[in-house]
Each structure stands twice: as C-alpha cells, then as structure tokens.
Amino acid sequence: MPRTTLRAAGAALLAGTLCATLAGCSGSSAADEGGRVTLRFTWWGNPDRAERTEEAVAAFEKRHPRIDVQTSYTSFEAYKQKLATQAAGGDVPDVVQLDYRQISQYAGSGVLLDLDEQQRALPTDEMDRTLVRTGKYEGTQYALPMGLGTQVLAYDAKVWRKAGAEPPKPGWTWDDLLTALRKVARVHEGPVFTDIAWNEDWFELWLRGHGKSLYKGHGELGFTAADLARFWEFSSKLRRAGLTSPARETTQIDGAVENTPLGRNKTVAEFNWDAPSAGYEEIVGDGLRLGPFPSVHKGEADQYFKPSMLVGIAANSAHPREAAQFIDFLLNSGRAADILGVDRGLPVNERQRARVLPKLSGFERTLAKANESVAGLVKPPPAAPPRGDIALQSTFGRDYDHVAFEKASARQVAEDYITEVKSELRDQ
Amino acid sequence: MTPPATASTPAAPRPTKRAPGRRLGRQPVREREGAAWVFLSPWVLGAAVLTLAPMVISLYLSFTDYNLFDAPSWVGLRNYVQMFTEDPRLLRSVGNTLLYVVIAVPLQLALALVVALALKSLRRGQGFYRSAFYAPSLLGASMSIALVWRALFNDGGTVDDLLGRLGVHTGGWINQPGYALLAVALLTVWQFGAPMVIFLAGLQQIPQELYEAAAVDGAGRWRQFRSVTLPMLSPVVFFNLVLQTIQAFQVFTPAFAISGGRGGPADSTLFYTLYLYDRGFTASHMGYASAMAWVLLLAIGLVTAVLFRTSRAWVFYAGEEARS
C-alpha cells in the first residue's frame, strides 16, 4: 500500500514537472525582480538594422540600468503573421513596430495603448506634426512614426551615364522614364528595369497621378477593374518589349531587397522605398543612386512622404511608462538619432533631423538628398488604408503573377482582384 | 499488417518477491485504475488540451467570422458556402493538391518498392543501405532541406546548371509555374525511406516456398514478381498507399519554404494547406480557415474510405480463401 502511494506520488510529481515545463514555454512577460523591469520590443528589418537597433537599445539600457530590453526581429512577411497571432493570444510585446497598413487593424481592436496617457514620458512636441497625425486612429494617438520615408527609383548611375540617359529629377514623368530606359537598354544587355506591376504601392502612385486612389472614404474602393487592367497592360507592354524583367525573375520578389531583380543584379533600375534601398549598395556598388518617382503630369510629384514605420505600446503592457521612456529615447534623443541615422527613414523629431542630416555620408546622404529634392512638390499622404488591406497587398502581387506569366488576360485578372478586394473589405 | 512488437500486451503489474503475494494479487481494482489514470494523465491531458479542445473550438470557429482581434460572430454556413461558390483561388488550390497527390504518391511508392526489391536480395550491407535510404525521411520534413531544395532548383541553381550542360535550359524550376510543383513533388519522392522499410519487412515475410514452387512451374523473375510478390505484398502496398496519400494531402512545409509562403509562381504550388494558412494567418480569417480545415478532414476521410472500398478488389490477405 505505501509503495503504490509512493509510486502515485512519483507519477504526479513527474506530471507536475511536465506541466511546469510546458507552462514555462508559454513565456510570461516582464517579471519584476527587485525593481527590475523587462520590456519586449519586436520589429522587422535586416541584419544592418538589427545591429543599429541593438546599439541603440544598449545605450538606452545604460541610461536606465533598471530597464532591460529584449528585442527580436524577423522579415516583414513573417512579422505580420507573428504579431497577429500574438495579438490573438493577448501576448503582444510591450513595444511593437507597426506598418502604416497595420494601424487600423490593431488600433481599432484594443491591442494598443492610447499614447496620450504617457505624454509626460513621451513628449511629441518636437516631432513633425503631419507625420505624428498618421499614428492616429479615430482621434486617438495609438502609434508614433519612427521615420519619414518615400518612394524612389533606385538605379545604377554608372550604366545610366554610359548610355547618356537623362538622370531622374523632380517633376519628371513616366514618359521621361521610358525614354531613359530605352537609351539604357541600348548599352545594357537584357532587361534594364524591374517589372513595376507586382506591387500595389506603385499602382497607388500611378492612380494618384490620374486623380484616383486605392481607397476612398470608409473602406470603399477608389479605382475600377478598368484602371487596374490599364496599369497591367502598360507593364505587360514593357515586359514584352524586353525592357522589364520577365515573369520568372519578377516572381522571386519576396520583400527582401536581395531577392529583387536589381538586388540580384538582373536589372539596373527598380522602384522601392528609400530606407530599404540601402540593401542594394552591396550589389550595385557606389553607382547606386536614388531618384524621385516619376509622375503622370510634368512638374508634379505623385509620390508622398509617409511614416516608414510606426511604433506603439501594447494596451496590456505591465510597464507602459518604461515602454514610453524607451520610445522617447529612440525617437527624441540625440544619442539614438546618431546611432540609428536614417536607417528607418529620416528622423521624425525635427530638431534631431536638422542635427543628423548634415552629418550623413555615403548612401545615407544619397537617401537624404532624394527626400529633400521632392520636399517642395509632394502632396499629403493618403489616409491609412482600411482593415483587410494588409492581406490584399500580397494578393495583388500573386494575382499579377497570372498576368506576367500570361496565364490570363490583364482585364480578367483585374476583375478577379476587384472581387477579392470587395469580399475582403466586406468581411472586415 | 501485424501489430508492431512494441505494442504487445501492456506490462501488467507483476507480483514482486518481497511483498506478500496474497495481498498484492487482490489489490482493489479501483485503486489500480487510479494508478493507471495517474500514469496516463500526461497523455490524456495532452490529448484533451492540445488536440480535442482545439478541434472542438475550430469546429465552432468554422461557423463564425473571426479575425483574431474581435470576438467571433456567428455566420452559420457562410464560410462553407463561400468556399465553394466565390473563391476561385481555393478551387485552384484543390486542383494543385490533387495533381500533387497523383504525381508524388505513385512515384514515391514505386521508387520505394524498387529499392526495397534491390535491397532484399542484397547479402551484405543491407543494414547500411536501409539506413542510408531511410535518412531522407527523417530530414525531409525539415525547413532546412526545403531551403536546400530551393537552392538546388532555383534559377542558376545546381539542377539548372546540370541540365544546362546537357543542353536543356529551364531557367530554374521553382520560379516557373510549369515546373515548380514538380520540384516540390520530387522532394516528397526523395523521402521514400519510410514506405521502403515497410516494403522490405513485407517482402521478407513472403514464404520462400512460394518462389520455389513458382520456379518449379517454370515462372521467370518477372512472372514471379507479378504472381507471387505483388499479391503477397498487396496488404503492405495498401497500407503504404493509404498512409502516404493522407500525408500528401497535408503537405505544407516544402511548398511553404520553396515558394516563400506564397504558393507561387502564379499559384502553381498553392496547396490546400498553404492557402488555409494564408487565409488564417495572413488574411486573419480564422473562421474561414477553420472551415477549410474541416473540409480537408472530411475530404481525406472520404478518399481513405474510397481506397478501402477499392482495396477489396486488389488486396489479397493470405488465408482468406480458407475462411470463405
């Protein structure tokens, strides 16, 4: 009898240990030990950004020895999925990096903290007003921009010069771009430009030039299947002419700069956002330049400035004040501005921006110049896209695959896409 | 199939020498049951919490609209109706999955059988080759192998390079709709080790007398294979077929890794499970994804039932005639 009791107890103990181990896996956030505070900070990016971010975090921890910041990062695609899952499980990290396209999803769901509650720890009065507004959702400040970014044409200036092509300049048009590309094609073998039509971001600018937008009002579509078909037919013409990358190159684009045709040295020019273009440097070398995005009408700019990314605090964070202090350090302090440079775009704090810009060199200087050159021309950014848009972004590229591989006509795929958009927006 | 040796009668509590046998032998049944439950508890808890509960929840979610952020709202059968009426991408994913199953499973089983036959007659080193051919099955499901595969079949990758030397210029497999599915299927075929080991065991069970008798009747090797090996092996073939088909329907990792999670190019590797993942985790339609999961479960059940039904016509169980 005592023997069996002992055995039962042993088994129970074993089971107990197993449970404890399992529970340990789920990971509780921020345990207080003698006044120490642990913050979790997640973001997306590349190894270069990781290095700078870690350095900034170390500087913060030195200034606040009581606070420990644990960081983790992934690529953007994986980040989107991870954060959504964490949000569903009520386990959002204390400090999270967010995309402009994620704001409406998260802000409207009670996942993010109202930052006005932490205004003392996180003042915003030195920040760019219009940019700060992009972190608002229905009147509440849920996030703050981490940097200012814009769309650019990344190109190899050496090849451009060799061809005698006109370099991009503010106010230039799509026609100017085509003229330049044709010249470049004469001296460069193979496609010279990366297909433009896989990315909804570039379609958006093309729409802007034609006086339209992706969305209008509350989750209503701002364009028709005919608009999209025209854009895709335009890109298909360039592709068939051999000017732009073939489908089997374009389809390999996955969000990482090193997998784009320009990043793999298959073309000599490509559209991108300014901050991630730093990744081209390794492939293209010192010929890399960033030019303004072409516009539909001469002398205008269809591109716009938007927050390259935003940052927010989890509503259920146990340490909102410390989280606010951390964000304050990242966005407002000179120390962080010196370390981070323009890695996440131009600094949002205007005092820091004025201080940092003259000190830049190399690619960072190119980036800053590309921003400055269009500053007088750009119009305000569109409102944050509605919920559901984040999924449509990837659907857009996948649908274009069918056009690029000539599996279906542009018109037909455009109509499919409109159907998908409508169903997506209806479900939200 | 004979049950594996390890699953023989569970070790009953044996009376120990030291304890007085009389009392131990008549331990109240309830007490022993209690001990059994204690020992079973890790498994029962795991099954209930990690399998049963999620299944029930997912069944519930499949009738709701649930975006991970807001509380699920009941929509009845809408998800199921939408799947079959207004989702062309889903239908494409069904087509891809079926094509994949039809290509990968027969190829894999054929290769497994051929290698098993070759190994059977091997006098020396069988153990080594068996392990060597089995290894891919252990590695194949991993992300790293899928990434290696991606590199092999990429534009300018090893396969492209080798074929190029033979004068065949493909320009990469994984970036072209016509080839991508084949690259994924090959990864599955390469993992033929598990069915091969089972085939080998089955082959060794066939009585040698049958071959001797056949030889006496003048049967050549091919005839022996067709009239002795295949019928005697048919239960094993059936077992492997069912198992591999079920697995093939659930293929996910290789397609996910090779296409970067998008099922491209042009949706050519968009398998059902990949699209399910996309709907659930990228588009945040957990209700819809749950409905898809349940339809997959039913579909696999149906296919398995059909396989069992047809098996009556071609699977031969030794000793059957004696019964009838």
Short mmCIF file of N, CA and C in Angstrom, two decimals, chain A residues 14-142:
data_model
loop_
_atom_site.label_atom_id
_atom_site.label_comp_id
_atom_site.label_asym_id
_atom_site.label_seq_id
_atom_site.Cartn_x
_atom_site.Cartn_y
_atom_site.Cartn_z
N LEU A 14 6.01 13.80 -11.54
CA LEU A 14 6.53 13.82 -12.91
C LEU A 14 5.60 14.63 -13.81
N ALA A 15 4.28 14.32 -13.66
CA ALA A 15 3.30 15.04 -14.46
C ALA A 15 3.38 16.52 -14.15
N GLY A 16 3.54 16.82 -12.86
CA GLY A 16 3.62 18.21 -12.45
C GLY A 16 4.79 18.92 -13.10
N THR A 17 5.93 18.23 -13.12
CA THR A 17 7.12 18.83 -13.72
C THR A 17 6.88 19.12 -15.19
N LEU A 18 6.24 18.14 -15.86
CA LEU A 18 5.94 18.33 -17.28
C LEU A 18 5.11 19.57 -17.50
N CYS A 19 4.05 19.69 -16.70
CA CYS A 19 3.18 20.85 -16.83
C CYS A 19 3.95 22.13 -16.62
N ALA A 20 4.81 22.11 -15.61
CA ALA A 20 5.58 23.31 -15.30
C ALA A 20 6.47 23.67 -16.48
N THR A 21 7.06 22.63 -17.08
CA THR A 21 7.91 22.88 -18.23
C THR A 21 7.12 23.49 -19.36
N LEU A 22 5.93 22.91 -19.60
CA LEU A 22 5.09 23.43 -20.67
C LEU A 22 4.71 24.87 -20.41
N ALA A 23 4.31 25.14 -19.16
CA ALA A 23 3.91 26.49 -18.81
C ALA A 23 5.07 27.44 -19.01
N GLY A 24 6.27 26.95 -18.71
CA GLY A 24 7.46 27.77 -18.88
C GLY A 24 7.64 28.18 -20.32
N CYS A 25 7.22 27.30 -21.23
CA CYS A 25 7.38 27.59 -22.65
C CYS A 25 6.54 28.77 -23.10
N SER A 26 5.36 28.92 -22.48
CA SER A 26 4.47 29.96 -22.95
C SER A 26 5.04 31.35 -22.65
N GLY A 27 5.96 31.43 -21.72
CA GLY A 27 6.70 32.67 -21.53
C GLY A 27 5.88 33.83 -21.01
N SER A 28 5.98 34.13 -19.74
CA SER A 28 5.27 35.28 -19.23
C SER A 28 6.13 36.51 -19.45
N SER A 29 5.49 37.64 -19.65
CA SER A 29 6.26 38.83 -19.97
C SER A 29 6.67 39.58 -18.71
N ALA A 30 7.81 40.23 -18.81
CA ALA A 30 8.24 41.21 -17.84
C ALA A 30 8.04 40.83 -16.37
N ALA A 31 8.92 40.02 -15.87
CA ALA A 31 8.84 39.68 -14.46
C ALA A 31 9.63 40.70 -13.65
N ASP A 32 9.03 41.16 -12.59
CA ASP A 32 9.72 42.12 -11.74
C ASP A 32 10.60 41.41 -10.74
N GLU A 33 11.85 41.79 -10.70
CA GLU A 33 12.73 41.22 -9.69
C GLU A 33 13.49 42.37 -9.05
N GLY A 34 13.06 42.72 -7.85
CA GLY A 34 13.73 43.80 -7.13
C GLY A 34 13.76 45.09 -7.92
N GLY A 35 12.59 45.45 -8.50
CA GLY A 35 12.50 46.73 -9.19
C GLY A 35 13.00 46.70 -10.62
N ARG A 36 13.53 45.58 -11.05
CA ARG A 36 13.99 45.49 -12.45
C ARG A 36 12.81 45.30 -13.38
N VAL A 37 12.89 45.88 -14.53
CA VAL A 37 11.79 45.80 -15.47
C VAL A 37 12.32 45.25 -16.79
N THR A 38 11.60 44.29 -17.34
CA THR A 38 11.98 43.78 -18.65
C THR A 38 10.94 44.17 -19.68
N LEU A 39 11.39 44.79 -20.76
CA LEU A 39 10.49 45.17 -21.85
C LEU A 39 10.77 44.27 -23.03
N ARG A 40 9.72 43.91 -23.75
CA ARG A 40 9.94 43.19 -25.01
C ARG A 40 9.68 44.14 -26.17
N PHE A 41 10.56 44.13 -27.14
CA PHE A 41 10.46 45.02 -28.30
C PHE A 41 10.64 44.19 -29.56
N THR A 42 9.63 44.14 -30.41
CA THR A 42 9.76 43.38 -31.66
C THR A 42 9.62 44.30 -32.86
N TRP A 43 10.30 43.93 -33.94
CA TRP A 43 10.30 44.77 -35.14
C TRP A 43 10.72 43.92 -36.32
N TRP A 44 10.61 44.48 -37.53
CA TRP A 44 11.08 43.75 -38.71
C TRP A 44 12.24 44.53 -39.32
N GLY A 45 13.03 43.83 -40.08
CA GLY A 45 14.15 44.51 -40.73
C GLY A 45 15.22 43.54 -41.14
N ASN A 46 16.40 44.07 -41.39
CA ASN A 46 17.52 43.24 -41.86
C ASN A 46 18.66 43.30 -40.84
N PRO A 47 19.71 42.52 -41.05
CA PRO A 47 20.80 42.47 -40.08
C PRO A 47 21.43 43.83 -39.79
N ASP A 48 21.51 44.69 -40.82
CA ASP A 48 22.11 46.01 -40.59
C ASP A 48 21.28 46.81 -39.60
N ARG A 49 19.96 46.76 -39.81
CA ARG A 49 19.08 47.47 -38.89
C ARG A 49 19.17 46.84 -37.50
N ALA A 50 19.35 45.52 -37.45
CA ALA A 50 19.45 44.83 -36.18
C ALA A 50 20.65 45.35 -35.39
N GLU A 51 21.75 45.53 -36.09
CA GLU A 51 22.97 45.98 -35.43
C GLU A 51 22.77 47.36 -34.81
N ARG A 52 22.21 48.26 -35.61
CA ARG A 52 21.99 49.62 -35.11
C ARG A 52 20.97 49.64 -33.99
N THR A 53 19.92 48.82 -34.13
CA THR A 53 18.89 48.80 -33.10
C THR A 53 19.46 48.29 -31.78
N GLU A 54 20.25 47.22 -31.87
CA GLU A 54 20.87 46.68 -30.65
C GLU A 54 21.75 47.72 -29.98
N GLU A 55 22.46 48.48 -30.80
CA GLU A 55 23.34 49.51 -30.25
C GLU A 55 22.52 50.58 -29.52
N ALA A 56 21.41 50.96 -30.14
CA ALA A 56 20.55 51.97 -29.51
C ALA A 56 19.95 51.42 -28.21
N VAL A 57 19.56 50.15 -28.24
CA VAL A 57 18.99 49.53 -27.05
C VAL A 57 20.02 49.51 -25.92
N ALA A 58 21.26 49.17 -26.26
CA ALA A 58 22.32 49.13 -25.26
C ALA A 58 22.53 50.51 -24.64
N ALA A 59 22.47 51.54 -25.49
CA ALA A 59 22.64 52.91 -24.99
C ALA A 59 21.51 53.27 -24.04
N PHE A 60 20.31 52.81 -24.38
CA PHE A 60 19.15 53.08 -23.52
C PHE A 60 19.30 52.38 -22.18
N GLU A 61 19.72 51.12 -22.24
CA GLU A 61 19.86 50.35 -21.00
C GLU A 61 20.93 50.95 -20.10
N LYS A 62 21.93 51.54 -20.70
CA LYS A 62 22.99 52.16 -19.92
C LYS A 62 22.43 53.37 -19.17
N ARG A 63 21.56 54.09 -19.86
CA ARG A 63 20.97 55.27 -19.26
C ARG A 63 19.91 54.89 -18.23
N HIS A 64 19.26 53.75 -18.43
CA HIS A 64 18.23 53.27 -17.48
C HIS A 64 18.62 51.88 -17.00
N PRO A 65 19.52 51.80 -16.04
CA PRO A 65 20.05 50.49 -15.64
C PRO A 65 18.97 49.56 -15.08
N ARG A 66 17.84 50.14 -14.69
CA ARG A 66 16.77 49.34 -14.11
C ARG A 66 15.96 48.60 -15.19
N ILE A 67 16.08 49.07 -16.44
CA ILE A 67 15.24 48.51 -17.51
C ILE A 67 16.08 47.64 -18.45
N ASP A 68 15.51 46.50 -18.73
CA ASP A 68 16.16 45.53 -19.60
C ASP A 68 15.27 45.38 -20.84
N VAL A 69 15.82 45.60 -22.03
CA VAL A 69 15.01 45.50 -23.24
C VAL A 69 15.40 44.26 -24.03
N GLN A 70 14.43 43.36 -24.21
CA GLN A 70 14.68 42.17 -25.04
C GLN A 70 14.13 42.43 -26.42
N THR A 71 14.97 42.27 -27.43
CA THR A 71 14.50 42.55 -28.78
C THR A 71 14.44 41.26 -29.60
N SER A 72 13.59 41.25 -30.61
CA SER A 72 13.63 40.18 -31.59
C SER A 72 13.10 40.74 -32.90
N TYR A 73 13.65 40.24 -34.01
CA TYR A 73 13.20 40.75 -35.30
C TYR A 73 13.10 39.62 -36.31
N THR A 74 12.27 39.84 -37.34
CA THR A 74 12.12 38.90 -38.45
C THR A 74 11.93 39.71 -39.71
N SER A 75 11.67 39.02 -40.82
CA SER A 75 11.33 39.72 -42.05
C SER A 75 9.89 40.21 -41.92
N PHE A 76 9.52 41.13 -42.82
CA PHE A 76 8.20 41.75 -42.71
C PHE A 76 7.06 40.75 -42.83
N GLU A 77 7.17 39.85 -43.82
CA GLU A 77 6.09 38.88 -44.03
C GLU A 77 5.85 38.04 -42.77
N ALA A 78 6.94 37.52 -42.19
CA ALA A 78 6.81 36.70 -41.00
C ALA A 78 6.32 37.54 -39.82
N TYR A 79 6.75 38.79 -39.78
CA TYR A 79 6.38 39.68 -38.68
C TYR A 79 4.87 39.88 -38.62
N LYS A 80 4.29 40.11 -39.79
CA LYS A 80 2.85 40.34 -39.86
C LYS A 80 2.10 39.17 -39.22
N GLN A 81 2.51 37.95 -39.60
CA GLN A 81 1.82 36.76 -39.12
C GLN A 81 2.04 36.56 -37.62
N LYS A 82 3.27 36.81 -37.20
CA LYS A 82 3.61 36.58 -35.80
C LYS A 82 2.83 37.54 -34.89
N LEU A 83 2.82 38.80 -35.29
CA LEU A 83 2.16 39.79 -34.45
C LEU A 83 0.65 39.53 -34.37
N ALA A 84 0.06 39.13 -35.49
CA ALA A 84 -1.37 38.85 -35.49
C ALA A 84 -1.68 37.70 -34.53
N THR A 85 -0.81 36.70 -34.53
CA THR A 85 -1.02 35.56 -33.64
C THR A 85 -0.83 35.97 -32.19
N GLN A 86 0.19 36.77 -31.95
CA GLN A 86 0.42 37.24 -30.58
C GLN A 86 -0.77 38.07 -30.10
N ALA A 87 -1.30 38.91 -30.98
CA ALA A 87 -2.44 39.74 -30.60
C ALA A 87 -3.64 38.88 -30.25
N ALA A 88 -3.85 37.83 -31.02
CA ALA A 88 -4.98 36.94 -30.76
C ALA A 88 -4.83 36.26 -29.41
N GLY A 89 -3.59 35.95 -29.04
CA GLY A 89 -3.34 35.28 -27.77
C GLY A 89 -3.17 36.25 -26.62
N GLY A 90 -3.37 37.54 -26.85
CA GLY A 90 -3.22 38.53 -25.80
C GLY A 90 -1.79 38.65 -25.30
N ASP A 91 -0.84 38.40 -26.17
CA ASP A 91 0.57 38.37 -25.77
C ASP A 91 1.39 39.33 -26.63
N VAL A 92 0.87 40.51 -26.87
CA VAL A 92 1.59 41.48 -27.68
C VAL A 92 2.78 42.01 -26.89
N PRO A 93 3.98 42.06 -27.49
CA PRO A 93 5.14 42.59 -26.79
C PRO A 93 4.90 44.03 -26.34
N ASP A 94 5.65 44.48 -25.34
CA ASP A 94 5.41 45.82 -24.77
C ASP A 94 5.52 46.91 -25.83
N VAL A 95 6.60 46.82 -26.63
CA VAL A 95 6.83 47.83 -27.66
C VAL A 95 6.84 47.14 -29.02
N VAL A 96 5.98 47.59 -29.93
CA VAL A 96 5.89 46.94 -31.24
C VAL A 96 6.04 47.94 -32.38
N GLN A 97 6.78 47.50 -33.38
CA GLN A 97 6.90 48.28 -34.60
C GLN A 97 5.71 47.93 -35.48
N LEU A 98 5.13 48.94 -36.15
CA LEU A 98 3.93 48.69 -36.95
C LEU A 98 4.07 49.35 -38.31
N ASP A 99 3.41 48.77 -39.29
CA ASP A 99 3.39 49.37 -40.60
C ASP A 99 2.16 50.27 -40.71
N TYR A 100 2.25 51.28 -41.59
CA TYR A 100 1.13 52.18 -41.85
C TYR A 100 -0.12 51.37 -42.17
N ARG A 101 0.08 50.25 -42.86
CA ARG A 101 -1.05 49.44 -43.29
C ARG A 101 -1.60 48.55 -42.17
N GLN A 102 -0.94 48.52 -41.03
CA GLN A 102 -1.43 47.69 -39.93
C GLN A 102 -2.23 48.49 -38.91
N ILE A 103 -2.08 49.83 -38.99
CA ILE A 103 -2.62 50.67 -37.93
C ILE A 103 -4.10 50.43 -37.67
N SER A 104 -4.91 50.47 -38.73
CA SER A 104 -6.35 50.36 -38.50
C SER A 104 -6.71 48.99 -37.92
N GLN A 105 -5.95 47.98 -38.31
CA GLN A 105 -6.21 46.64 -37.79
C GLN A 105 -6.01 46.59 -36.27
N TYR A 106 -4.89 47.13 -35.84
CA TYR A 106 -4.53 46.99 -34.42
C TYR A 106 -5.17 48.05 -33.54
N ALA A 107 -5.21 49.29 -34.04
CA ALA A 107 -5.71 50.37 -33.20
C ALA A 107 -7.19 50.17 -32.88
N GLY A 108 -7.93 49.66 -33.84
CA GLY A 108 -9.37 49.50 -33.62
C GLY A 108 -9.73 48.30 -32.78
N SER A 109 -8.74 47.54 -32.32
CA SER A 109 -9.06 46.28 -31.64
C SER A 109 -8.67 46.28 -30.17
N GLY A 110 -8.31 47.44 -29.64
CA GLY A 110 -7.95 47.48 -28.22
C GLY A 110 -6.63 46.82 -27.91
N VAL A 111 -5.79 46.63 -28.91
CA VAL A 111 -4.50 45.99 -28.70
C VAL A 111 -3.45 47.02 -28.28
N LEU A 112 -3.65 48.26 -28.74
CA LEU A 112 -2.64 49.29 -28.49
C LEU A 112 -3.08 50.30 -27.43
N LEU A 113 -2.08 50.84 -26.76
CA LEU A 113 -2.31 51.81 -25.69
C LEU A 113 -2.53 53.20 -26.29
N ASP A 114 -3.42 53.98 -25.67
CA ASP A 114 -3.57 55.38 -26.04
C ASP A 114 -2.33 56.12 -25.55
N LEU A 115 -1.52 56.62 -26.47
CA LEU A 115 -0.22 57.18 -26.07
C LEU A 115 -0.36 58.49 -25.30
N ASP A 116 -1.52 59.16 -25.38
CA ASP A 116 -1.70 60.39 -24.61
C ASP A 116 -1.58 60.12 -23.11
N GLU A 117 -1.87 58.87 -22.71
CA GLU A 117 -1.74 58.51 -21.29
C GLU A 117 -0.29 58.61 -20.82
N GLN A 118 0.64 58.52 -21.74
CA GLN A 118 2.06 58.53 -21.37
C GLN A 118 2.77 59.77 -21.90
N GLN A 119 1.99 60.85 -22.07
CA GLN A 119 2.55 62.02 -22.70
C GLN A 119 3.76 62.60 -21.97
N ARG A 120 3.77 62.45 -20.64
CA ARG A 120 4.88 63.04 -19.88
C ARG A 120 6.18 62.30 -20.15
N ALA A 121 6.08 60.98 -20.27
CA ALA A 121 7.29 60.21 -20.55
C ALA A 121 7.65 60.26 -22.02
N LEU A 122 6.67 60.60 -22.85
CA LEU A 122 6.90 60.53 -24.30
C LEU A 122 6.33 61.79 -24.97
N PRO A 123 7.03 62.93 -24.83
CA PRO A 123 6.53 64.16 -25.45
C PRO A 123 6.68 64.11 -26.97
N THR A 124 5.75 64.75 -27.67
CA THR A 124 5.79 64.72 -29.14
C THR A 124 5.93 66.11 -29.74
N ASP A 125 6.19 67.13 -28.89
CA ASP A 125 6.14 68.49 -29.42
C ASP A 125 7.27 68.85 -30.40
N GLU A 126 8.36 68.06 -30.41
CA GLU A 126 9.41 68.37 -31.37
C GLU A 126 9.24 67.60 -32.68
N MET A 127 8.18 66.79 -32.73
CA MET A 127 8.01 65.93 -33.91
C MET A 127 7.23 66.64 -35.01
N ASP A 128 7.47 66.17 -36.21
CA ASP A 128 6.80 66.63 -37.41
C ASP A 128 5.28 66.41 -37.26
N ARG A 129 4.52 67.52 -37.19
CA ARG A 129 3.07 67.46 -36.90
C ARG A 129 2.30 66.53 -37.83
N THR A 130 2.46 66.77 -39.16
CA THR A 130 1.66 65.98 -40.11
C THR A 130 1.98 64.50 -39.98
N LEU A 131 3.23 64.22 -39.67
CA LEU A 131 3.64 62.83 -39.58
C LEU A 131 3.06 62.18 -38.31
N VAL A 132 3.05 62.93 -37.22
CA VAL A 132 2.51 62.39 -35.97
C VAL A 132 1.05 61.99 -36.16
N ARG A 133 0.34 62.78 -36.96
CA ARG A 133 -1.09 62.50 -37.19
C ARG A 133 -1.32 61.13 -37.82
N THR A 134 -0.33 60.61 -38.56
CA THR A 134 -0.53 59.32 -39.22
C THR A 134 -0.66 58.17 -38.21
N GLY A 135 -0.30 58.42 -36.95
CA GLY A 135 -0.42 57.38 -35.93
C GLY A 135 -1.75 57.44 -35.20
N LYS A 136 -2.65 58.34 -35.69
CA LYS A 136 -3.95 58.46 -35.03
C LYS A 136 -4.97 57.57 -35.69
N TYR A 137 -5.85 57.04 -34.87
CA TYR A 137 -6.97 56.28 -35.42
C TYR A 137 -8.22 56.73 -34.68
N GLU A 138 -9.18 57.24 -35.42
CA GLU A 138 -10.41 57.79 -34.86
C GLU A 138 -10.12 58.72 -33.69
N GLY A 139 -9.17 59.64 -33.91
CA GLY A 139 -8.91 60.70 -32.94
C GLY A 139 -7.96 60.34 -31.81
N THR A 140 -7.56 59.09 -31.70
CA THR A 140 -6.67 58.69 -30.62
C THR A 140 -5.28 58.37 -31.16
N GLN A 141 -4.27 58.83 -30.44
CA GLN A 141 -2.89 58.58 -30.86
C GLN A 141 -2.46 57.19 -30.38
N TYR A 142 -2.46 56.20 -31.29
CA TYR A 142 -2.10 54.84 -30.90
C TYR A 142 -0.65 54.50 -31.21
#
